[in-house]
Short mmCIF file of C-alpha atoms in Angstrom, two decimals:
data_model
loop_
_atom_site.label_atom_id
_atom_site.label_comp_id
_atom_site.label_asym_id
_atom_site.label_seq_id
_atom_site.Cartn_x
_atom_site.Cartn_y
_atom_site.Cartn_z
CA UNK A 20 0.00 0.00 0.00
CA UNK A 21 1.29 3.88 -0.85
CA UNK A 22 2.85 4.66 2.65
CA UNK A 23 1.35 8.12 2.29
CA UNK A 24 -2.45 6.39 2.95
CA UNK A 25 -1.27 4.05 5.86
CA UNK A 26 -0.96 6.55 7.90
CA UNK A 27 -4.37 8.42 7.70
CA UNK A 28 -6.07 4.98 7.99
CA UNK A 29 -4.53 4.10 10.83
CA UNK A 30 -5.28 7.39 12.46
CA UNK A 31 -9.10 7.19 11.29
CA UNK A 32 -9.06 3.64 12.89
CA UNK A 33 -7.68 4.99 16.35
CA UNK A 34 -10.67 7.49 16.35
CA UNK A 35 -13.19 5.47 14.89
CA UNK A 36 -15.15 4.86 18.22
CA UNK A 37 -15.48 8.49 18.30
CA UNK A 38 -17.50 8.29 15.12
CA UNK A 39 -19.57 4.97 15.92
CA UNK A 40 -21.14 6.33 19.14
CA UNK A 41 -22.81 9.25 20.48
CA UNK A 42 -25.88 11.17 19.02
CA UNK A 43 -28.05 11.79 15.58
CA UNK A 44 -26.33 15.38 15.18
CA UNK A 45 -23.96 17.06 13.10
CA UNK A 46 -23.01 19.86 11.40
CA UNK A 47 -20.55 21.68 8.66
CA UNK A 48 -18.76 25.15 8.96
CA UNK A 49 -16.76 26.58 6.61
CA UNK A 50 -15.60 30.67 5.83
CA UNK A 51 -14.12 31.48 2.27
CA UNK A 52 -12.14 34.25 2.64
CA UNK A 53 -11.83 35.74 -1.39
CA UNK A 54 -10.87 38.55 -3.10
CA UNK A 55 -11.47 42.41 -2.48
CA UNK A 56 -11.53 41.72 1.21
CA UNK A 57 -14.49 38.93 0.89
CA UNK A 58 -15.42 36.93 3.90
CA UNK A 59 -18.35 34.35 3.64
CA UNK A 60 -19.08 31.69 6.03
CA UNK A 61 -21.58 29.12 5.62
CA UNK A 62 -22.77 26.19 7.80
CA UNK A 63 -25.21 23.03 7.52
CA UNK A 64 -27.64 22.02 10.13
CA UNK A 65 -27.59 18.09 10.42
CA UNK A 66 -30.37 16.50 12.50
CA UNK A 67 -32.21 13.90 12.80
CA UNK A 68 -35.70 15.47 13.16
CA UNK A 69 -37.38 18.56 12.88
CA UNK A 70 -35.35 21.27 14.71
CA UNK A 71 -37.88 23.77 14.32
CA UNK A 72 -36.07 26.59 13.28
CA UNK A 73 -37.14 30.10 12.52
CA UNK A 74 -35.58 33.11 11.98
CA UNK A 75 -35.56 36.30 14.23
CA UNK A 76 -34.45 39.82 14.52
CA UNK A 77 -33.31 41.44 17.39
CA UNK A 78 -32.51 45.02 17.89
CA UNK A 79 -29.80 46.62 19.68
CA UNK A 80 -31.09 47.08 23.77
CA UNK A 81 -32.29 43.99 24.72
CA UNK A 82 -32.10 42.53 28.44
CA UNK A 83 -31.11 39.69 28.47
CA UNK A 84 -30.68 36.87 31.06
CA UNK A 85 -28.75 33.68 30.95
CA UNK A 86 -31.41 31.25 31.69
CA UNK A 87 -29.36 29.54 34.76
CA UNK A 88 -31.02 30.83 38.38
CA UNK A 89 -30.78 33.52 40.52
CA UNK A 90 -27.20 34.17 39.10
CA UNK A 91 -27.48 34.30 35.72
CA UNK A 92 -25.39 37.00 33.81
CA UNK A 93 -26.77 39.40 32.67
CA UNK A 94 -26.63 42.08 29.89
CA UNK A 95 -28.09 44.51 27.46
CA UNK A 96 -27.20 43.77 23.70
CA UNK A 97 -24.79 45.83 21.86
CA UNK A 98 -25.53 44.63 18.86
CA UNK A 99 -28.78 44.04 16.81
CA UNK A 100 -28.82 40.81 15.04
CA UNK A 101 -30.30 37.90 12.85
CA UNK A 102 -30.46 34.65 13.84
CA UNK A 103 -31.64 30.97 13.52
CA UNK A 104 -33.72 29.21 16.34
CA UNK A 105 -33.45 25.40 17.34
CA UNK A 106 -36.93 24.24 18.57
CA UNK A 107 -37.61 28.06 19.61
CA UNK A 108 -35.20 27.88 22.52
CA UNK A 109 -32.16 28.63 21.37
CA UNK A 110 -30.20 30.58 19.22
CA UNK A 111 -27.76 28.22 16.84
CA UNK A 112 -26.65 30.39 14.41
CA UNK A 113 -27.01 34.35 13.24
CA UNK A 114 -25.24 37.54 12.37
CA UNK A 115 -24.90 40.91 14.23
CA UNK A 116 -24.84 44.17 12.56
CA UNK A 117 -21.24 44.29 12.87
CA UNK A 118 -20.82 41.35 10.79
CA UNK A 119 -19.79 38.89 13.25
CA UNK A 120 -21.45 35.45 12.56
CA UNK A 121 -21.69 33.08 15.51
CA UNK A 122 -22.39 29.16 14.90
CA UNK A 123 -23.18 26.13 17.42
CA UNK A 124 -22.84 22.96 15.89
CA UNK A 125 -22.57 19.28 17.81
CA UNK A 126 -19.77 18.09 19.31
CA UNK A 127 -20.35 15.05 22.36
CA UNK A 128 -16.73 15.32 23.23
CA UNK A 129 -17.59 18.19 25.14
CA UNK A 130 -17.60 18.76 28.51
CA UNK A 131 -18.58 21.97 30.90
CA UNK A 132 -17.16 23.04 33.95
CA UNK A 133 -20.08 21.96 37.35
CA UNK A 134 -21.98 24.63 38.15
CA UNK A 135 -22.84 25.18 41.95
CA UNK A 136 -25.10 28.09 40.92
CA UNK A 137 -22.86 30.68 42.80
CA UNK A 138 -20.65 32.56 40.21
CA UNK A 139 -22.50 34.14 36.88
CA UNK A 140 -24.34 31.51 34.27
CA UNK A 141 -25.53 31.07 31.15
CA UNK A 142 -27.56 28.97 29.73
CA UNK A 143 -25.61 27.10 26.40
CA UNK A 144 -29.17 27.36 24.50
CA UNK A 145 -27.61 31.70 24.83
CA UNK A 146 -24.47 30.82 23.84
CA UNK A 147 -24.17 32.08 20.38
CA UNK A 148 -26.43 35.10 21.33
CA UNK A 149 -24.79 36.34 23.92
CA UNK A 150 -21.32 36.36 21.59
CA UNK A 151 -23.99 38.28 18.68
CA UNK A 152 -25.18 40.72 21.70
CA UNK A 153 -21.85 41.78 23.12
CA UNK A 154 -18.91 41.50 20.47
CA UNK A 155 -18.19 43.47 16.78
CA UNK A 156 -15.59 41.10 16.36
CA UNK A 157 -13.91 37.52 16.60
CA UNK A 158 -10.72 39.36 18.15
CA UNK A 159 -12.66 41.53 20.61
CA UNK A 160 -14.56 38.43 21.76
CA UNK A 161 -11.81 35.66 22.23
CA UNK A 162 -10.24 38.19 24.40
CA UNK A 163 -13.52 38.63 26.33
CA UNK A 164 -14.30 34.94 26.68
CA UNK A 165 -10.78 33.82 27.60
CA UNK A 166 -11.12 35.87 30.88
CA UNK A 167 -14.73 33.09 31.42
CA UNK A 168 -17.11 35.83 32.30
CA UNK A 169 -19.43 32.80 32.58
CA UNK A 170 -19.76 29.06 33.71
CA UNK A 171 -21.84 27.59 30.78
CA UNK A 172 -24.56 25.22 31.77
CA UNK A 173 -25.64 22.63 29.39
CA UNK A 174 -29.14 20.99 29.75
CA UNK A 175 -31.39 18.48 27.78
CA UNK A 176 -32.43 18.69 24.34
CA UNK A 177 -36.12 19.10 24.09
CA UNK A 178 -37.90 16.12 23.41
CA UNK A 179 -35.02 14.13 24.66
CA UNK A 180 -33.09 12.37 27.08
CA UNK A 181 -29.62 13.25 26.44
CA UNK A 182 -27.54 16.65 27.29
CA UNK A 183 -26.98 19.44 24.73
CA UNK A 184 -23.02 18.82 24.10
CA UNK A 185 -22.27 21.81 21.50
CA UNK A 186 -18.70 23.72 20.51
CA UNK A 187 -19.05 27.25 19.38
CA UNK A 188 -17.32 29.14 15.97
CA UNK A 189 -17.32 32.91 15.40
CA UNK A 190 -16.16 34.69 12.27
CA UNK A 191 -16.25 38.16 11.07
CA UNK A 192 -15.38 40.39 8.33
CA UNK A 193 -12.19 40.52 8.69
CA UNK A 194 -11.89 36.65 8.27
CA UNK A 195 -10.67 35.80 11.14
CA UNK A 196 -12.07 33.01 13.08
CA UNK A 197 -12.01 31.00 16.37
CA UNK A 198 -13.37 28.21 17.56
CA UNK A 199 -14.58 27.42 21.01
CA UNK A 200 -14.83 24.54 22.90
CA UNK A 201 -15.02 22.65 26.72
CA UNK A 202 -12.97 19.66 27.23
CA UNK A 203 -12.72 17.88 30.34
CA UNK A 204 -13.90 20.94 31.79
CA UNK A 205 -12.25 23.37 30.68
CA UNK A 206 -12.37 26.09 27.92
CA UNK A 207 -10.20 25.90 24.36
CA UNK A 208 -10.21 28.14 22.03
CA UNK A 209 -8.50 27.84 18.63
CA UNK A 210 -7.75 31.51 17.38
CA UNK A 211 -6.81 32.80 14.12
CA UNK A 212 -7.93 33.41 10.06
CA UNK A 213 -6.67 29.51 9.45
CA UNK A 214 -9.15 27.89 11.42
CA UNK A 215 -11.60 27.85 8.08
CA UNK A 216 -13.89 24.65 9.40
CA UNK A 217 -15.32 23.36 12.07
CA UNK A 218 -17.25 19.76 11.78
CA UNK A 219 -18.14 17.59 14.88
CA UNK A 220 -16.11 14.78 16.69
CA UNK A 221 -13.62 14.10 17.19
CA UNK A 222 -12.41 17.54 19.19
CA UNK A 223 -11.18 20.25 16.73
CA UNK A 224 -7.56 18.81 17.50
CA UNK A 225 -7.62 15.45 16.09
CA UNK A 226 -9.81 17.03 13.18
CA UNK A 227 -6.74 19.22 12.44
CA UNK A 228 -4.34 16.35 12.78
CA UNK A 229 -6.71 14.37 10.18
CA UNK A 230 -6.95 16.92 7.96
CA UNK A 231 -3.28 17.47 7.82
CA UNK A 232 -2.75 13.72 6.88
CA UNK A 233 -5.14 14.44 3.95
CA UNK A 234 -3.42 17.85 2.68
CA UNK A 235 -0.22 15.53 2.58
CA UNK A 236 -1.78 13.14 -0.10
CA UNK A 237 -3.47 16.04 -1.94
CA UNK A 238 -7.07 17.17 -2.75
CA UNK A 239 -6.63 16.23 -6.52
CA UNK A 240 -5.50 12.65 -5.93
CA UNK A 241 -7.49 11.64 -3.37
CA UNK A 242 -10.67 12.73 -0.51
CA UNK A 243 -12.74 11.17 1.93
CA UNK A 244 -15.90 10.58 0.50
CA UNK A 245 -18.16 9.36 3.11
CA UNK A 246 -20.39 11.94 5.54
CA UNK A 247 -18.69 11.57 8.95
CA UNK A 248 -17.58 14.17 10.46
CA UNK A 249 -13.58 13.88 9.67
CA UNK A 250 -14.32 13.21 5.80
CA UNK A 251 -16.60 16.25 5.56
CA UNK A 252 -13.99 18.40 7.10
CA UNK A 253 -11.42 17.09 4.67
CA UNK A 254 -13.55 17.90 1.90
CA UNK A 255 -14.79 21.33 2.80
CA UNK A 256 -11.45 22.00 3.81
CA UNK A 257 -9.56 21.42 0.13
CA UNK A 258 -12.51 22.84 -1.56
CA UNK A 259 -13.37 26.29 0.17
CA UNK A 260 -9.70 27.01 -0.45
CA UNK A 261 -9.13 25.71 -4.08
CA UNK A 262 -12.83 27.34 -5.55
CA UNK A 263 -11.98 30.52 -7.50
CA UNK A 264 -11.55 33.99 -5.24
CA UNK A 265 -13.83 35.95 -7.57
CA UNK A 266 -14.46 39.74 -7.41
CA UNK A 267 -18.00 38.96 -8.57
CA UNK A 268 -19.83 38.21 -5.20
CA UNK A 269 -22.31 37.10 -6.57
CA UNK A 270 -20.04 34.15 -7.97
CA UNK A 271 -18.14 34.12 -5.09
CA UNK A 272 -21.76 32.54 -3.05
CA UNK A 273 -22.07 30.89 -6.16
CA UNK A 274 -19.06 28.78 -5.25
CA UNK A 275 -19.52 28.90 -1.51
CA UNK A 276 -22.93 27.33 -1.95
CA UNK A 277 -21.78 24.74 -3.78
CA UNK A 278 -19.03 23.60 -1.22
CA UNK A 279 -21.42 23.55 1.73
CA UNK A 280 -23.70 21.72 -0.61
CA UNK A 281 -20.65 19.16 -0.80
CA UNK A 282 -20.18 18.64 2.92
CA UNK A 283 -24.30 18.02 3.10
CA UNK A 284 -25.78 14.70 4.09
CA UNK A 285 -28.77 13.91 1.53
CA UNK A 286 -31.80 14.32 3.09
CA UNK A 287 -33.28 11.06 4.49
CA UNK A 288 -30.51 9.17 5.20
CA UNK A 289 -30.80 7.13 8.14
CA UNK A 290 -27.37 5.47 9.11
CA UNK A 291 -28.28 3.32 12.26
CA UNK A 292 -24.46 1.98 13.09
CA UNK A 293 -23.38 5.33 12.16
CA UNK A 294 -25.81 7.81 14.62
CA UNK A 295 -23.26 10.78 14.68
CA UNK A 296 -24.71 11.00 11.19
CA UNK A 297 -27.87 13.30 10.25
CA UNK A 298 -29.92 14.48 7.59
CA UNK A 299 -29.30 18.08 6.26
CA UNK A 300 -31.76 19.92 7.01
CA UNK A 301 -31.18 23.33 6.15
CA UNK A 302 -27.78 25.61 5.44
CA UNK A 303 -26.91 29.53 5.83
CA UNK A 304 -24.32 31.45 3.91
CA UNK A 305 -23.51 35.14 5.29
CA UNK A 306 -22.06 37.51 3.01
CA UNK A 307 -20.36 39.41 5.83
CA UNK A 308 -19.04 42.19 3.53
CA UNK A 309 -22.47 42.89 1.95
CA UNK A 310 -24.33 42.09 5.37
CA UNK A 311 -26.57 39.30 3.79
CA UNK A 312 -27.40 36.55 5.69
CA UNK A 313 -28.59 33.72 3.01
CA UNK A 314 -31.20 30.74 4.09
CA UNK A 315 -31.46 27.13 2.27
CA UNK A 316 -33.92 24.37 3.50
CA UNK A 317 -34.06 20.84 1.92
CA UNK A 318 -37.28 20.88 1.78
CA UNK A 319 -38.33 23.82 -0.36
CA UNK A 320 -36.91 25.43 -3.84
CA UNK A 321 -35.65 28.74 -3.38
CA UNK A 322 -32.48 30.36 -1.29
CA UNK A 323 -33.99 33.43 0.41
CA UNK A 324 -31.93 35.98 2.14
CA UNK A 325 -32.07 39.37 4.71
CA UNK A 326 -30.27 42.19 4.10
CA UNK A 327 -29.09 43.28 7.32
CA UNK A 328 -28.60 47.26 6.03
CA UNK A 329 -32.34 47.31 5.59
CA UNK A 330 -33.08 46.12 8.85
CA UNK A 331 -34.18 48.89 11.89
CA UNK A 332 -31.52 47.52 14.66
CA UNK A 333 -32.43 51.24 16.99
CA UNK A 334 -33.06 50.22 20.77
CA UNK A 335 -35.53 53.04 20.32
CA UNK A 336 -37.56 52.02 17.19
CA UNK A 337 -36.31 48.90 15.72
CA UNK A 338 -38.47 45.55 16.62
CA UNK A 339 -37.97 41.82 17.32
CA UNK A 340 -39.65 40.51 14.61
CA UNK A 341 -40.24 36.54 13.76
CA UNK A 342 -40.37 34.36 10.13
CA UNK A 343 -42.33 31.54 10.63
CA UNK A 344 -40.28 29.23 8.00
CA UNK A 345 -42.97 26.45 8.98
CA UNK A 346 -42.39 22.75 9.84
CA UNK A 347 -39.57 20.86 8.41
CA UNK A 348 -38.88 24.62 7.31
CA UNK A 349 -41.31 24.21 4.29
CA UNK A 350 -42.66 27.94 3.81
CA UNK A 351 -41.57 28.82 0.60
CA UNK A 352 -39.99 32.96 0.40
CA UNK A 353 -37.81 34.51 -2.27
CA UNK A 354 -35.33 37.40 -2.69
CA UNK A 355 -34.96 40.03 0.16
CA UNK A 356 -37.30 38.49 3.05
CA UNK A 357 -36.60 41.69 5.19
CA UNK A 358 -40.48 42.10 4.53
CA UNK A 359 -42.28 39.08 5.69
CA UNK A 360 -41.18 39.32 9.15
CA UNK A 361 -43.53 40.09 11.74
CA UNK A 362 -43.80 41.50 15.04
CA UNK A 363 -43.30 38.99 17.71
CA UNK A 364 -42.52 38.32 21.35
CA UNK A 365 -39.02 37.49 22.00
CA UNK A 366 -38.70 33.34 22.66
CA UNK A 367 -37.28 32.29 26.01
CA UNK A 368 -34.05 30.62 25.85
CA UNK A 369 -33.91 27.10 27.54
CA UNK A 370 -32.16 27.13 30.83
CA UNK A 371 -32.46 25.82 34.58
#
């Protein structure tokens, strides 16, 4: 056998109980980083059923509490924003104004610090928001969140009888990106504009070392071609950085689309010996120069998008405001969708 493949398989062998145990979830994020100072990122959702998403607005002002008792941070958002729910209790992925994009995506690995309830905590299902809320930028948040302003408190996924295990990605429009997770306890984060994707297990470590192994053989000779985890990161890794850096955005999302599209599981598939492995059941793609925040279900035929520039974010006169993208996300919109939003009370985020 080519020695340059031993290696790799071995590897993938050493981890493969990592990818033959552990829940129906996952999850692809990737960021292009093009020409003219062009920063998209894009993720799938990957889940088994319904996860009852919807998309919000949220202007600038908002109190906000972090959903675990009496000492729950607390704060007032900085930032107005536009996000997508999970089952209407969480927020698992958006953009602020500023044109920082924040993503959750599955990772079982993961493991939070105990809570005893005394120092200042937040609910995981706030995660992403309170990152959207607080920080303009990937740079100004790492150095926030290093200093753990928080204890983050995990808690069951509705419906079900396991624990939310999630790691957290930011990028901005600057391109530069981090990525966020708890393991055996305690807080990692992986900073800086090379840390393009972000998959599920193993932790973002061993992904790097797997993905290393495969930029050794080469893109062109050889990629993983199955749906776990590792092989989708290898794959959205060689192609968001070999697709053309275009000065034409609108070929730039072109392109981008198409690579997330790659790293998709069809819709359907149900892979019982393989249950890290879900359907796709919807994707985003933010345009983080242009401020357009793109949205893709399976299940219906158009790409709709919000322009964030067209969107009141004032404390004083903007509005939370709700799209009701249906079950399965099967409402059908098109173009700009800035105008079918409607007034609604904020959702409560899960917590204790």
């Amino acid at each position: 056998m080519d020695r340059r493949f031993v290696l790799p398989l071995a590897l993938a062998a050493s981890l493969l109980p990592a990818f033959a145990s552990g829940p129906a979830a996952a999850c692809t994020r990737l960021v292009y980083l093009g020409a003219d100072s062009d920063v998209i990122t894009a993720r799938s959702m990957d889940w088994k059923n319904d996860v009852a998403t919807n998309l919000w607005i949220f202007p600038r002002g908002m109190q906000r509490s972090g959903q675990a008792g009496p000492n729950s941070i607390t704060w007032t958002s900085k930032y107005g924003s536009v996000i997508a729910t999970g089952y209407e209790v969480s927020t698992t992925d958006g953009m602020n104004e500023a044109g920082l994009m924040a993503n959750v995506l599955w990772l079982v690995e993961s493991e939070y610090p105990a809570y005893d309830g005394r120092g200042p905590g937040l609910s995981i299902a706030a995660w992403a928001q309170y990152a959207l809320d607080n920080y303009g930028s990937v740079k100004e948040a790492v150095e926030a969140l290093r200093e753990e302003p928080f204890t983050l408190v995990t808690d069951k996924v509705p419906g079900e009888d396991r624990l939310a295990t999630l790691h957290l990605s930011l990028s901005d429009a600057s391109g530069d990106s981090a990525i966020i997770e708890y393991i055996d306890g305690k807080q990692v984060i992986h900073h800086g504009r090379q840390y393009q994707v972000m998959t599920n297990s193993p932790v973002f470590e061993q992904q790097l070392a797997l993905n290393a192994y495969w930029k050794q053989i080469g893109g062109t000779v050889m990629l993983p071609g199955t749906n776990r985890a590792a092989d989708r990161f290898a794959r959205a890794s060689f192609y968001v950085n070999v697709i053309p850096k275009s000065e034409d955005p609108v070929k730039a999302l072109a392109s981008v689309f198409s690579v997330i599209r790659n790293a998709s599981v069809p819709f359907g598939i149900n892979t019982p010996e393989e249950p890290n492995i879900s359907s796709t059941r919807w994707r985003t793609v933010a345009d983080h120069k242009r401020k357009l925040y793109f949205f893709e279900s399976a299940l219906t035929p158009n790409t709709f998008w919000v322009d964030l520039k067209e969107v009141d974010f004032s404390k004083d006169t903007g509005k939370v405001l709700r799209l009701d993208l249906g079950p399965d996300q099967r409402n059908v919109f098109a173009g700009n969708a800035v105008k079918d939003f409607r007034p609604a009370e904020p959702f409560e985020f899960l917590g204790l």
